[in-house]
XYZ file of N, CA and C in Angstrom:
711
model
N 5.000 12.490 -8.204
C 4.874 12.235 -6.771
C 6.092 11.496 -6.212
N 6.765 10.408 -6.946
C 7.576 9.595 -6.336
C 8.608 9.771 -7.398
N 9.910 10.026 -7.490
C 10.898 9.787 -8.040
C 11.719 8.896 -7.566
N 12.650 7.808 -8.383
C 13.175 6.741 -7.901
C 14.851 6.849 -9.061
N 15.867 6.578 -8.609
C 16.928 7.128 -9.608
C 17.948 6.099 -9.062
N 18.830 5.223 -10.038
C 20.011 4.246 -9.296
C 19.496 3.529 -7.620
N 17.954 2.938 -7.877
C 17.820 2.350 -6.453
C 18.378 1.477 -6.434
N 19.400 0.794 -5.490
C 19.890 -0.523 -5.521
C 19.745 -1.325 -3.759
N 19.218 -2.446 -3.912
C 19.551 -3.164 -2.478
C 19.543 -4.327 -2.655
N 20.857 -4.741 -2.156
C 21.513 -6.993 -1.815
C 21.205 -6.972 -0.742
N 20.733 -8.161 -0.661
C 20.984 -9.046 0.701
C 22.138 -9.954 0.671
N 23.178 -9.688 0.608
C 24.447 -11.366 0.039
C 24.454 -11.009 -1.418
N 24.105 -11.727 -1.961
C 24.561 -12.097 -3.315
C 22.974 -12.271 -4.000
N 22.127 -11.808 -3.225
C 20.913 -11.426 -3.891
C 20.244 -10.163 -4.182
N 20.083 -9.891 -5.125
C 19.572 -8.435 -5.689
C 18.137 -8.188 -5.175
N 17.389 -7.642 -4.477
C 16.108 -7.005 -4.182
C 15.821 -6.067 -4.681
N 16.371 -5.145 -4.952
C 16.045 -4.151 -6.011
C 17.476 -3.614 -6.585
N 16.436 -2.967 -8.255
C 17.851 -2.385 -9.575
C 16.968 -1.686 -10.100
N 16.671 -0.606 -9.874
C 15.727 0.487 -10.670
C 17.146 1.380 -10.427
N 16.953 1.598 -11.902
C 17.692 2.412 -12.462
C 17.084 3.839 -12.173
N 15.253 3.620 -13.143
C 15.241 5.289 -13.163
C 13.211 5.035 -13.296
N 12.296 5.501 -12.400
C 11.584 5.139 -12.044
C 10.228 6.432 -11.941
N 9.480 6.799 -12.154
C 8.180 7.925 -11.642
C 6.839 7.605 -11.406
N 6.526 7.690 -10.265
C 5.239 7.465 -10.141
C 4.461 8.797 -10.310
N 3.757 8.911 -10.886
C 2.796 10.280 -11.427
C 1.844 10.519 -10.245
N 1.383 12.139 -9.707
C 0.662 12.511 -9.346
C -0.692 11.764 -9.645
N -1.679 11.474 -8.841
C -2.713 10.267 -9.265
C -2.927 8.883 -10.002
N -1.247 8.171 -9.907
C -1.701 7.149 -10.450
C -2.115 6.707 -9.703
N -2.972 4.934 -9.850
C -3.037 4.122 -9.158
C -2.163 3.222 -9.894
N -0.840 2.974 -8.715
C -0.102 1.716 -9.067
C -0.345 0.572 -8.688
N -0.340 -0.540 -8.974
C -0.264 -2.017 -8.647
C 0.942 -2.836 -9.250
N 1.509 -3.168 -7.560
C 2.894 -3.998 -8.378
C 2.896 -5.116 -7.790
N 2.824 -6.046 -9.042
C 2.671 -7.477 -9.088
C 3.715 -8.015 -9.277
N 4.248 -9.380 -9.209
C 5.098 -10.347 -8.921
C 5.215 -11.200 -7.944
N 5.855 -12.306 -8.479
C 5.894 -13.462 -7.567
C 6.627 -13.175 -6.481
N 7.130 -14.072 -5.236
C 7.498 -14.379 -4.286
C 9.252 -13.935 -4.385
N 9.303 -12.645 -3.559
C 10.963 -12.377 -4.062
C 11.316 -11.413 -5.091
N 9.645 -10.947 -5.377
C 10.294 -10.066 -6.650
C 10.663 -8.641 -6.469
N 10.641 -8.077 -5.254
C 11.343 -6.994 -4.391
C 9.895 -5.653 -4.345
N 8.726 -6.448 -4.097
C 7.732 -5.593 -3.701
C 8.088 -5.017 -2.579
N 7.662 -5.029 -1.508
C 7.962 -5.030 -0.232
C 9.014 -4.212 -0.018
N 10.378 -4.827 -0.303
C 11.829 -4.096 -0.089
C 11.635 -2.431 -0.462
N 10.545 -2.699 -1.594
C 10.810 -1.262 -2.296
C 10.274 -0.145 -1.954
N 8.461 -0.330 -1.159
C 8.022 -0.031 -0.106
C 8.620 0.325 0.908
N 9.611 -0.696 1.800
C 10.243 -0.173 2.964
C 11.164 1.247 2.290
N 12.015 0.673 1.485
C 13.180 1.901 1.199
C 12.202 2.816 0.848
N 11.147 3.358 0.006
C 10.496 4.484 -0.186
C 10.551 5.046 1.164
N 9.489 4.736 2.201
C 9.405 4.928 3.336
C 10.382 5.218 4.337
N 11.581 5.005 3.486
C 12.703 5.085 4.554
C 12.512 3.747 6.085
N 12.202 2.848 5.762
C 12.345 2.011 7.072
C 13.405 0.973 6.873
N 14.160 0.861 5.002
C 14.693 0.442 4.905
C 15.986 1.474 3.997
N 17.155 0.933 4.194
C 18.149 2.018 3.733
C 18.738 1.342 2.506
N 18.852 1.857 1.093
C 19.278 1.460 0.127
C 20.567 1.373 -0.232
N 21.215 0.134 -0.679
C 23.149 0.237 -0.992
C 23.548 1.477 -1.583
N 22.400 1.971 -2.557
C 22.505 2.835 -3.379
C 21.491 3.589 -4.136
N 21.451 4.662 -4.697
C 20.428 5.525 -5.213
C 19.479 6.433 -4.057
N 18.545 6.491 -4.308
C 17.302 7.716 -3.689
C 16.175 7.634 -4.095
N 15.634 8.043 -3.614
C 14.023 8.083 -3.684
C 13.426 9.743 -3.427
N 12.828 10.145 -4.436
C 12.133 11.308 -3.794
C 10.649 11.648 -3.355
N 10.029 12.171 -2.271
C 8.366 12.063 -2.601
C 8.037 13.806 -2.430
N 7.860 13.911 -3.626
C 7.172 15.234 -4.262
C 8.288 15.993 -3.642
N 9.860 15.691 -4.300
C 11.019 16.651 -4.446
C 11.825 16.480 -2.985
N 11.329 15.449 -2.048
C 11.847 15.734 -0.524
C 12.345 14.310 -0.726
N 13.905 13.651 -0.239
C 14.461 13.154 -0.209
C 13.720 12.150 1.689
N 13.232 11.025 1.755
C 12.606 10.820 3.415
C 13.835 10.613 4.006
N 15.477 10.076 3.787
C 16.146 9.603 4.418
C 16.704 11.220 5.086
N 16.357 12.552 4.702
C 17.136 13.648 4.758
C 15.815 14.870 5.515
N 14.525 14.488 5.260
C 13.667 15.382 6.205
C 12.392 14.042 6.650
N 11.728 14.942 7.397
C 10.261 14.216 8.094
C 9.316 14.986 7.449
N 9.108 16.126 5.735
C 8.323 16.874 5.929
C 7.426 16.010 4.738
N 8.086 14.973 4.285
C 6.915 13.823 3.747
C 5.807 13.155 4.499
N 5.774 12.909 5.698
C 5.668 12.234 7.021
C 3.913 12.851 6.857
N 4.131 14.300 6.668
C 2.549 15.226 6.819
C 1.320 14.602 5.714
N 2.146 13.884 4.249
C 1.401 13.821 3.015
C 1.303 12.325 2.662
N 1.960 11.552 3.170
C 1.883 9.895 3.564
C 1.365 9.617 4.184
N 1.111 7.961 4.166
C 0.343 6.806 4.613
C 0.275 5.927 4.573
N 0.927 5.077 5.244
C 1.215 3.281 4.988
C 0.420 2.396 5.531
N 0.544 1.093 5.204
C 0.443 -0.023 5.906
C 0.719 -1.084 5.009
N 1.914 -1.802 5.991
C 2.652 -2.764 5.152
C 2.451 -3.497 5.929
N 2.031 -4.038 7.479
C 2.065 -5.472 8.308
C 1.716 -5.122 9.418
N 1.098 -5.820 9.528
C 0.714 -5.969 11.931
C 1.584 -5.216 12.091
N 2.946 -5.054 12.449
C 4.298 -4.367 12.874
C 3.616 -2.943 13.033
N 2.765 -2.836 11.942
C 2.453 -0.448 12.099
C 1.960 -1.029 13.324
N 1.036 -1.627 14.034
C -0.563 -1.334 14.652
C 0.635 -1.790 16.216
N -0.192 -1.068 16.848
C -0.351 -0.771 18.507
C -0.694 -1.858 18.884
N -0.642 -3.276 19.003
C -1.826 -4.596 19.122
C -1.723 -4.481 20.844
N -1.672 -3.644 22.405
C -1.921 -3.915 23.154
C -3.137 -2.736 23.560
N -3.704 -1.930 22.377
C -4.779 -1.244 22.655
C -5.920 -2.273 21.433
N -7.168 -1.364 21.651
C -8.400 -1.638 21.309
C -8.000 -0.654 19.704
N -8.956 -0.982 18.480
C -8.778 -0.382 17.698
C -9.395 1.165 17.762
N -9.977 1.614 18.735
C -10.260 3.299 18.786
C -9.310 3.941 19.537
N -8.954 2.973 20.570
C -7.869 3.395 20.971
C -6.528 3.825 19.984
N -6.185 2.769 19.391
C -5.022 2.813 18.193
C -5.586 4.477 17.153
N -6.676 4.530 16.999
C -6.966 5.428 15.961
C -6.668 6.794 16.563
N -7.481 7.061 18.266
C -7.405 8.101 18.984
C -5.608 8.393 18.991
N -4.826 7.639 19.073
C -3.469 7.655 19.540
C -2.575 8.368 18.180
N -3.120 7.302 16.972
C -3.315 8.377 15.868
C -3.564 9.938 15.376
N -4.461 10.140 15.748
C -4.938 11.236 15.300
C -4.494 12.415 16.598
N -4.856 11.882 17.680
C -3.568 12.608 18.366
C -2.038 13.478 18.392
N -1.044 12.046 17.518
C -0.091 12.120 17.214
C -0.034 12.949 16.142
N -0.987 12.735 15.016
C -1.046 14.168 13.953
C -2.100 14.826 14.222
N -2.701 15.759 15.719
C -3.248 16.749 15.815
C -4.253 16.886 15.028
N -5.109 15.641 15.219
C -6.448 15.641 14.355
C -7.273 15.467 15.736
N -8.290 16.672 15.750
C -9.418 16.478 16.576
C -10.200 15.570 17.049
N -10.364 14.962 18.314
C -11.322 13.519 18.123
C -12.363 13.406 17.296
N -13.404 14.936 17.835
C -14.363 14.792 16.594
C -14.619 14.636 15.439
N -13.246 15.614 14.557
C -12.639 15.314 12.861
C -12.284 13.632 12.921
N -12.034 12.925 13.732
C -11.281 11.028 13.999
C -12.660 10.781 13.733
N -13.678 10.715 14.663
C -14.766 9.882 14.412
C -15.561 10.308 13.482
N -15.394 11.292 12.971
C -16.391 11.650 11.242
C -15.817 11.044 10.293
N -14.034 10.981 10.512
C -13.255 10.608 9.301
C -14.240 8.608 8.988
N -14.011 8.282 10.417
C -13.903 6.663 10.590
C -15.643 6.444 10.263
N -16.387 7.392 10.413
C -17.949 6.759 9.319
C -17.422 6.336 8.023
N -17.038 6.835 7.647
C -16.754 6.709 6.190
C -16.166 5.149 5.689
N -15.828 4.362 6.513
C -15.314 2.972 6.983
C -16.055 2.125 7.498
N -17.408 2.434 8.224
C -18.263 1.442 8.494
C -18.744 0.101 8.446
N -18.820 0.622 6.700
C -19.274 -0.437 6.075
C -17.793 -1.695 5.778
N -16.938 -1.084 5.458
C -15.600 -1.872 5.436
C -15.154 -2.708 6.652
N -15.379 -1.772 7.978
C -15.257 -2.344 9.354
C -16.177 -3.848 9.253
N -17.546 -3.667 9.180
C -18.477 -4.642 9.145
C -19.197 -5.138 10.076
N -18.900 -3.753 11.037
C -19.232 -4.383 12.420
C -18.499 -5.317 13.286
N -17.023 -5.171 12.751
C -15.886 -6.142 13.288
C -15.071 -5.904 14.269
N -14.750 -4.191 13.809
C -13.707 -3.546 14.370
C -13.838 -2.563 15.002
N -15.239 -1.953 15.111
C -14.877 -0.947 16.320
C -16.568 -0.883 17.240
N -16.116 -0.688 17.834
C -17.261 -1.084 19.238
C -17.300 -2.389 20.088
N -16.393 -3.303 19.615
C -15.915 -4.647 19.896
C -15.186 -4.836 21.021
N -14.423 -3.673 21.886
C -14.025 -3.812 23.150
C -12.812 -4.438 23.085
N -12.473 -4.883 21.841
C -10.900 -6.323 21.729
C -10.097 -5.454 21.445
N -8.435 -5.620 21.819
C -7.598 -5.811 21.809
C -7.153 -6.090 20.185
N -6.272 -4.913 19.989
C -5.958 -5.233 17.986
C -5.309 -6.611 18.142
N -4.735 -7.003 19.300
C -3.823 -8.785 19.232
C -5.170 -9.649 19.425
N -6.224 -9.546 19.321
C -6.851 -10.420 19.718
C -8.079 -10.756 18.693
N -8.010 -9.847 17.768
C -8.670 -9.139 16.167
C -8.266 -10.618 15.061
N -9.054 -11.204 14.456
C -8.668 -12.031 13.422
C -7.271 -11.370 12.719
N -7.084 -11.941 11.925
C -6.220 -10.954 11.276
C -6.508 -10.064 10.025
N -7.800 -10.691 9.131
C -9.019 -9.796 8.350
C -9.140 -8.883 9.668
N -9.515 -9.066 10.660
C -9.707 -7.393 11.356
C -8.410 -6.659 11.597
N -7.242 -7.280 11.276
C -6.051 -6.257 11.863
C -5.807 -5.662 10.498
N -6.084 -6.368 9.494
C -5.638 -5.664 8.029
C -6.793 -4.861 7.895
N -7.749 -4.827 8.421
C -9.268 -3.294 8.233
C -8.590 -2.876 8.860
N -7.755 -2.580 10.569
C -7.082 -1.684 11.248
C -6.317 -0.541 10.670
N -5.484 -1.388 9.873
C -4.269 -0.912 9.563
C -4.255 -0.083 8.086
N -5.048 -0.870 7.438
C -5.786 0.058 6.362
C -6.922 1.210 7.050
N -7.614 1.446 7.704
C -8.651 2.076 7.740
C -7.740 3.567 8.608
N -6.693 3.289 9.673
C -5.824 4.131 10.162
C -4.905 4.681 8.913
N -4.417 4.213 7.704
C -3.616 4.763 7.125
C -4.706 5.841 6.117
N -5.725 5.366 5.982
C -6.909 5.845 5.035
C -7.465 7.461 5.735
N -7.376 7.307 6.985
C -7.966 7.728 7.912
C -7.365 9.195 7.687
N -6.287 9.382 7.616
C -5.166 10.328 7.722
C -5.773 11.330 6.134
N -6.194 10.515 5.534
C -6.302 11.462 3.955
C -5.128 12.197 2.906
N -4.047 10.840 3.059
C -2.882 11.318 2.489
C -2.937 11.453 0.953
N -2.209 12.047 0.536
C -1.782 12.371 -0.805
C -1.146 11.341 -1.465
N -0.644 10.843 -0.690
C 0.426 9.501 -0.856
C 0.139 8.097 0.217
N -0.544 7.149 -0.498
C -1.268 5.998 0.079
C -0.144 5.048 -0.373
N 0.206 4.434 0.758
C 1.214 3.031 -0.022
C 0.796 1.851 1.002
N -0.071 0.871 0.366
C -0.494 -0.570 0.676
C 0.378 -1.504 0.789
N 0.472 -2.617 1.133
C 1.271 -3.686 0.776
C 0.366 -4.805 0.779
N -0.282 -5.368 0.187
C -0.876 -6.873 0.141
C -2.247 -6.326 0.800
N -3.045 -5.590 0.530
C -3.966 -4.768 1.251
C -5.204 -5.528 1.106
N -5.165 -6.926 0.450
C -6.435 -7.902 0.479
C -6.580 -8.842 0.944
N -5.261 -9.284 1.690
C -4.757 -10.555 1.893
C -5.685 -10.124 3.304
N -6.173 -12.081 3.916
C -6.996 -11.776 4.572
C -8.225 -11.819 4.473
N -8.784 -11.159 4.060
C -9.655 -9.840 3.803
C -10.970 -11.017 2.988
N -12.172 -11.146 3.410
C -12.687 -12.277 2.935
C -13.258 -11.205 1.925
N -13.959 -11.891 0.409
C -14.432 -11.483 -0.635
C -15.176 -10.315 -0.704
N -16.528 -10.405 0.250
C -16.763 -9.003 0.521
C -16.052 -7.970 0.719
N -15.240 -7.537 1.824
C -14.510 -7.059 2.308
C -13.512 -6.772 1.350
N -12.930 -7.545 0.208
C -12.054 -7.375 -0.684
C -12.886 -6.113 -1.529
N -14.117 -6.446 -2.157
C -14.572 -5.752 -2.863
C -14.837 -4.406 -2.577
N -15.251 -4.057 -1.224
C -15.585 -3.077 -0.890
C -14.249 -2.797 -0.681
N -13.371 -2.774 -0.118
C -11.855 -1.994 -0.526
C -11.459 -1.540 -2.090
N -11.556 -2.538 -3.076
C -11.760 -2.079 -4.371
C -12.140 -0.372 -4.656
N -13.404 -0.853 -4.165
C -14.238 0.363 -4.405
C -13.923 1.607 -3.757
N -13.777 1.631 -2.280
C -13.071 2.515 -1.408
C -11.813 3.313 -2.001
N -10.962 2.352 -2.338
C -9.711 2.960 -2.912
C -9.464 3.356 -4.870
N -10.637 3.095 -5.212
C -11.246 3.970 -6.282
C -11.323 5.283 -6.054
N -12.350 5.068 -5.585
C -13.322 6.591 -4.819
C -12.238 7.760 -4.257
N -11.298 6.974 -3.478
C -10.353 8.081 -2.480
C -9.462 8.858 -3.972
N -9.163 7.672 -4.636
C -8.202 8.182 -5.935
C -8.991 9.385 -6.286
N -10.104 8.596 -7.139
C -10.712 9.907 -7.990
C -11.368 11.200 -7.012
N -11.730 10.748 -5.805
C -12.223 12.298 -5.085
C -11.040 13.230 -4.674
N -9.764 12.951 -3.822
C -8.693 13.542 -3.105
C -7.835 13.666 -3.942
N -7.588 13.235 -5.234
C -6.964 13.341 -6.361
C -5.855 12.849 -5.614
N -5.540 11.353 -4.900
C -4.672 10.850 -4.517
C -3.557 10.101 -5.163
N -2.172 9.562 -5.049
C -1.732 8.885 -5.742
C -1.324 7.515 -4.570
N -1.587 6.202 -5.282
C -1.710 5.392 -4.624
C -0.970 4.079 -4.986
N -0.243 3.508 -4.455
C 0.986 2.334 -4.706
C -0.094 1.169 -3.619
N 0.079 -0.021 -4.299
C -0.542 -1.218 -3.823
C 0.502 -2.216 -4.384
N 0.695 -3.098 -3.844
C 0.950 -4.567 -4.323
C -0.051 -5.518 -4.031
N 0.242 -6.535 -4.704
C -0.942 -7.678 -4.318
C -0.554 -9.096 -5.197
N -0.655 -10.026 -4.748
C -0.703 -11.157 -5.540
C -1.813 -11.558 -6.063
N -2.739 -10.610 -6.123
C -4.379 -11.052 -6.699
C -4.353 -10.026 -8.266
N -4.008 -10.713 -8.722
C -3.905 -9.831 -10.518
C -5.448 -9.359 -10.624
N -6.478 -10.247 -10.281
C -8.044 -9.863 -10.597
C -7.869 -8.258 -10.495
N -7.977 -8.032 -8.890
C -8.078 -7.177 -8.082
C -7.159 -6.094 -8.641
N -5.771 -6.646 -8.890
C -4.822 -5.444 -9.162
C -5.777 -4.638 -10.432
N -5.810 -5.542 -11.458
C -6.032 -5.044 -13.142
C -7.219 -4.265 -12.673
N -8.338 -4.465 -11.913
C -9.782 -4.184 -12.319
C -9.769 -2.584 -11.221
N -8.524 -2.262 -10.849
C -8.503 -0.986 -9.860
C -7.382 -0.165 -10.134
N -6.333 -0.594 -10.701
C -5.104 0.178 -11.011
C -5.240 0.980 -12.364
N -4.737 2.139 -12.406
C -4.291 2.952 -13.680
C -2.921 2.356 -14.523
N -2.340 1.984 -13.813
C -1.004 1.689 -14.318
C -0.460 0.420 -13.603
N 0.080 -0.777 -13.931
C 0.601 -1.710 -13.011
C 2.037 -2.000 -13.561
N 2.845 -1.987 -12.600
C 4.057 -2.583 -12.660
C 4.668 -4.101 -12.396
N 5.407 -4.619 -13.296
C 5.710 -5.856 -13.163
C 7.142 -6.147 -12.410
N 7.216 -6.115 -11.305
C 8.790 -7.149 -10.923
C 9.114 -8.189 -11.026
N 10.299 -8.364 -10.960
C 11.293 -9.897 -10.958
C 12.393 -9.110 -10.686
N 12.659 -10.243 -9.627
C 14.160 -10.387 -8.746
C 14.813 -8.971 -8.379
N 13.716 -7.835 -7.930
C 14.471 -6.765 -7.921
C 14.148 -5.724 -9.265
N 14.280 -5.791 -10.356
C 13.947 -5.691 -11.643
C 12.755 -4.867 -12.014
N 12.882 -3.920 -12.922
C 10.954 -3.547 -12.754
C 11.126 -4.284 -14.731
N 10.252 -5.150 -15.099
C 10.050 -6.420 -16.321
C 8.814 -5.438 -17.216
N 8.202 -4.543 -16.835
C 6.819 -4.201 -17.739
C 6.477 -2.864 -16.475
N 6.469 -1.925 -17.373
C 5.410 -0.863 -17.226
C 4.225 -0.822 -18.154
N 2.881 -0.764 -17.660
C 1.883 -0.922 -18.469
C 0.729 -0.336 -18.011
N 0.493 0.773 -19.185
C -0.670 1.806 -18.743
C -2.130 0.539 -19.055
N -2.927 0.708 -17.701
C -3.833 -0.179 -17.490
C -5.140 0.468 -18.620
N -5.263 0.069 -19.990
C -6.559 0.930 -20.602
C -7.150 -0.326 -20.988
N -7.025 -1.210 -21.273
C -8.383 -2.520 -21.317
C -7.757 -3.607 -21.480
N -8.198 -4.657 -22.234
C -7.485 -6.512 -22.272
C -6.231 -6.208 -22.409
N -5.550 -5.245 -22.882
C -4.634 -5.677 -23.246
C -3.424 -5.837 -22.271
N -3.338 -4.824 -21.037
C -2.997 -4.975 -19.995
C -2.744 -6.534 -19.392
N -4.349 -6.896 -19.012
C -4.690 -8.302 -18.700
C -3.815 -9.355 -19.446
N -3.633 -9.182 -20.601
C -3.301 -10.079 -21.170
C -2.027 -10.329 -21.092
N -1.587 -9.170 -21.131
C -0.005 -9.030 -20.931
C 0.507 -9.779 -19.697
N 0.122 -9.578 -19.017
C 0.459 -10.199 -17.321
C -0.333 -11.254 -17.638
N -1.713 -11.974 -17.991
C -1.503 -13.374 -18.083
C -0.724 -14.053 -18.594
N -0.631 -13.663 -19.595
C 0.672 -14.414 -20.364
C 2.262 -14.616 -20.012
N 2.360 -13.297 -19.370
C 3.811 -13.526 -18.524
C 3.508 -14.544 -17.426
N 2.500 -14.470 -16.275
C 2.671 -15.674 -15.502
C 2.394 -17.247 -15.592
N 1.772 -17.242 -16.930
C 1.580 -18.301 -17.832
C 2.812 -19.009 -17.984
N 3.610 -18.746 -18.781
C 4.881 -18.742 -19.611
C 5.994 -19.081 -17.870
N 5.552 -18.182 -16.805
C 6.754 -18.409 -15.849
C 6.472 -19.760 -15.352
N 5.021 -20.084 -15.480
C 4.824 -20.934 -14.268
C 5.070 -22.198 -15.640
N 5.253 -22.621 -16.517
C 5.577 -23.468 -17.644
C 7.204 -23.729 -17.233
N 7.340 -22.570 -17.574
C 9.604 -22.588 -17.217
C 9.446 -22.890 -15.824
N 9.266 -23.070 -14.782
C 9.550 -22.880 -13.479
C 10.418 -24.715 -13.335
C-alpha cells in the first residue's frame, strides 16, 4: 500500500525523518509509537503530501501524491482541528464532505449510523458550531468524517487523545472492525502503547526521525519489547 524509499526531512540541523527504505502492507494495522520529536507526524504530513521532503518519495499503491491527485479517491486523514471546517455545525462539515466527493446525502447519513454510538450523542443533532465542540467532540469530527469516506487507506494521528475512556475503547473496536471488514490498511500513531499494542498488527518504533524496531504484533513479546525500550529511555534520559 505505502512505499517509502531515501525519505529525508531537516528542520536546521535537526533530522525529522531518515527512512531509508520502508512498506506498509496491504491491511496492516500500523501503530507508530515514540516519544516527543520522534518524527510521527512529519511523516504523516510528507505521506500526504502536505509536507515536502529534502529528499526521497513516497508511494501509495504505485502513485507518487506529490505528482497526481488519483490517491486523493482511496485516502483518509485526520491529523488536527486544521482538517475540520470549525465555522459550520458538524452535519454541515460532513454534508460539505460528501458533497465534495459526490457521495449522496442519503449514502452520508446511512454511512454516519454506523458512528452513533462513538458520537455519544455529542456530535450531531447538537446545533454547535465544530469551534464550539469540546475538543473530545472535534477529534469524533474529524475521525468520524475521515471514517466516513471508507478509504482503503486510513491515516490517524493521535486518534485518542482527548477522547475520554469510553470513547477510546469504542474507537479501538471501530477501527478493528473497519480493518478486518473493508480489508483496510491503516497507519495510527499514539502515545498510548496500551491502545497501540492491543489494536495494531504491526507497530513501528521511532526516534529522532529514525524508524528503531519493526515488530510484527503476535503476543507479549511485542509488549515487551517496547516496554523495555521506554523503560531503559526514561532511566538514560
Amino acid at each position: 500500500m505505502i512505499e517509502i524509499s531515501n525519505l529525508q526531512k531537516h528542520f536546521g540541523t535537526t533530522t525529522a525523518c531518515d527512512i531509508d527504505s520502508f512498506t506498509v502492507n496491504d491491511g496492516d494495522l500500523l501503530g507508530l509509537v515514540g516519544n516527543n520529536g520522534a518524527g510521527k507526524t512529519t511523516l504523516f504530513r510528507m505521506i500526504l503530501d502536505l509536507l515536502k521532503p529534502d529528499e526521497g518519495r513516497v508511494l501509495i499503491a504505485g502513485i507518487d501524491p506529490s505528482q497526481s491527485e488519483e490517491w486523493k479517491y482511496t485516502t483518509a486523514a485526520y491529523i488536527d482541528d486544521s482538517f475540520l471546517i470549525d465555522y459550520l455545525t458538524p452535519e454541515e462539515y460532513f454534508a460539505f464532505l460528501a458533497k465534495v466527493g459526490s457521495m449522496p446525502q442519503k449514502e452520508m447519513e446511512e454511512r454516519l449510523k454506523a458512528f452513533e454510538h462513538f458520537a455519544g450523542g455529542e456530535v450531531l443533532g447538537q446545533k454547535k458550531l465544530i469551534r464550539n465542540l469540546s475538543a473530545g467532540n472535534k477529534q469524533k469530527v474529524g475521525i468520524m468524517a475521515a471514517m466516513m469516506r471508507q478509504p482503503q487507506l486510513l491515516i490517524l494521528d493521535e486518534p485518542f487523545n482527548f477522547l475520554d475512556p469510553t470513547s477510546q475503547n469504542i474507537l479501538k473496536h471501530m477501527l478493528t472492525d473497519y480493518r478486518q471488514q473493508q480489508g483496510a490498511t491503516i497507519l495510527l500513531s499514539s502515545h498510548n502503547l496500551q491502545h497501540t499494542i492491543d489494536i495494531s498488527t504491526r507497530i513501528v518504533l521511532l526516534e529522532k526521525g529514525h524508524i528503531l524496531r519493526d515488530i510484527e504484533n503476535n503476543g507479549e513479546e511485542a509488549r515487551q519489547e517496547l516496554v523495555d525500550y521506554f523503560e531503559d529511555h526514561a532511566e538514560n534520559a
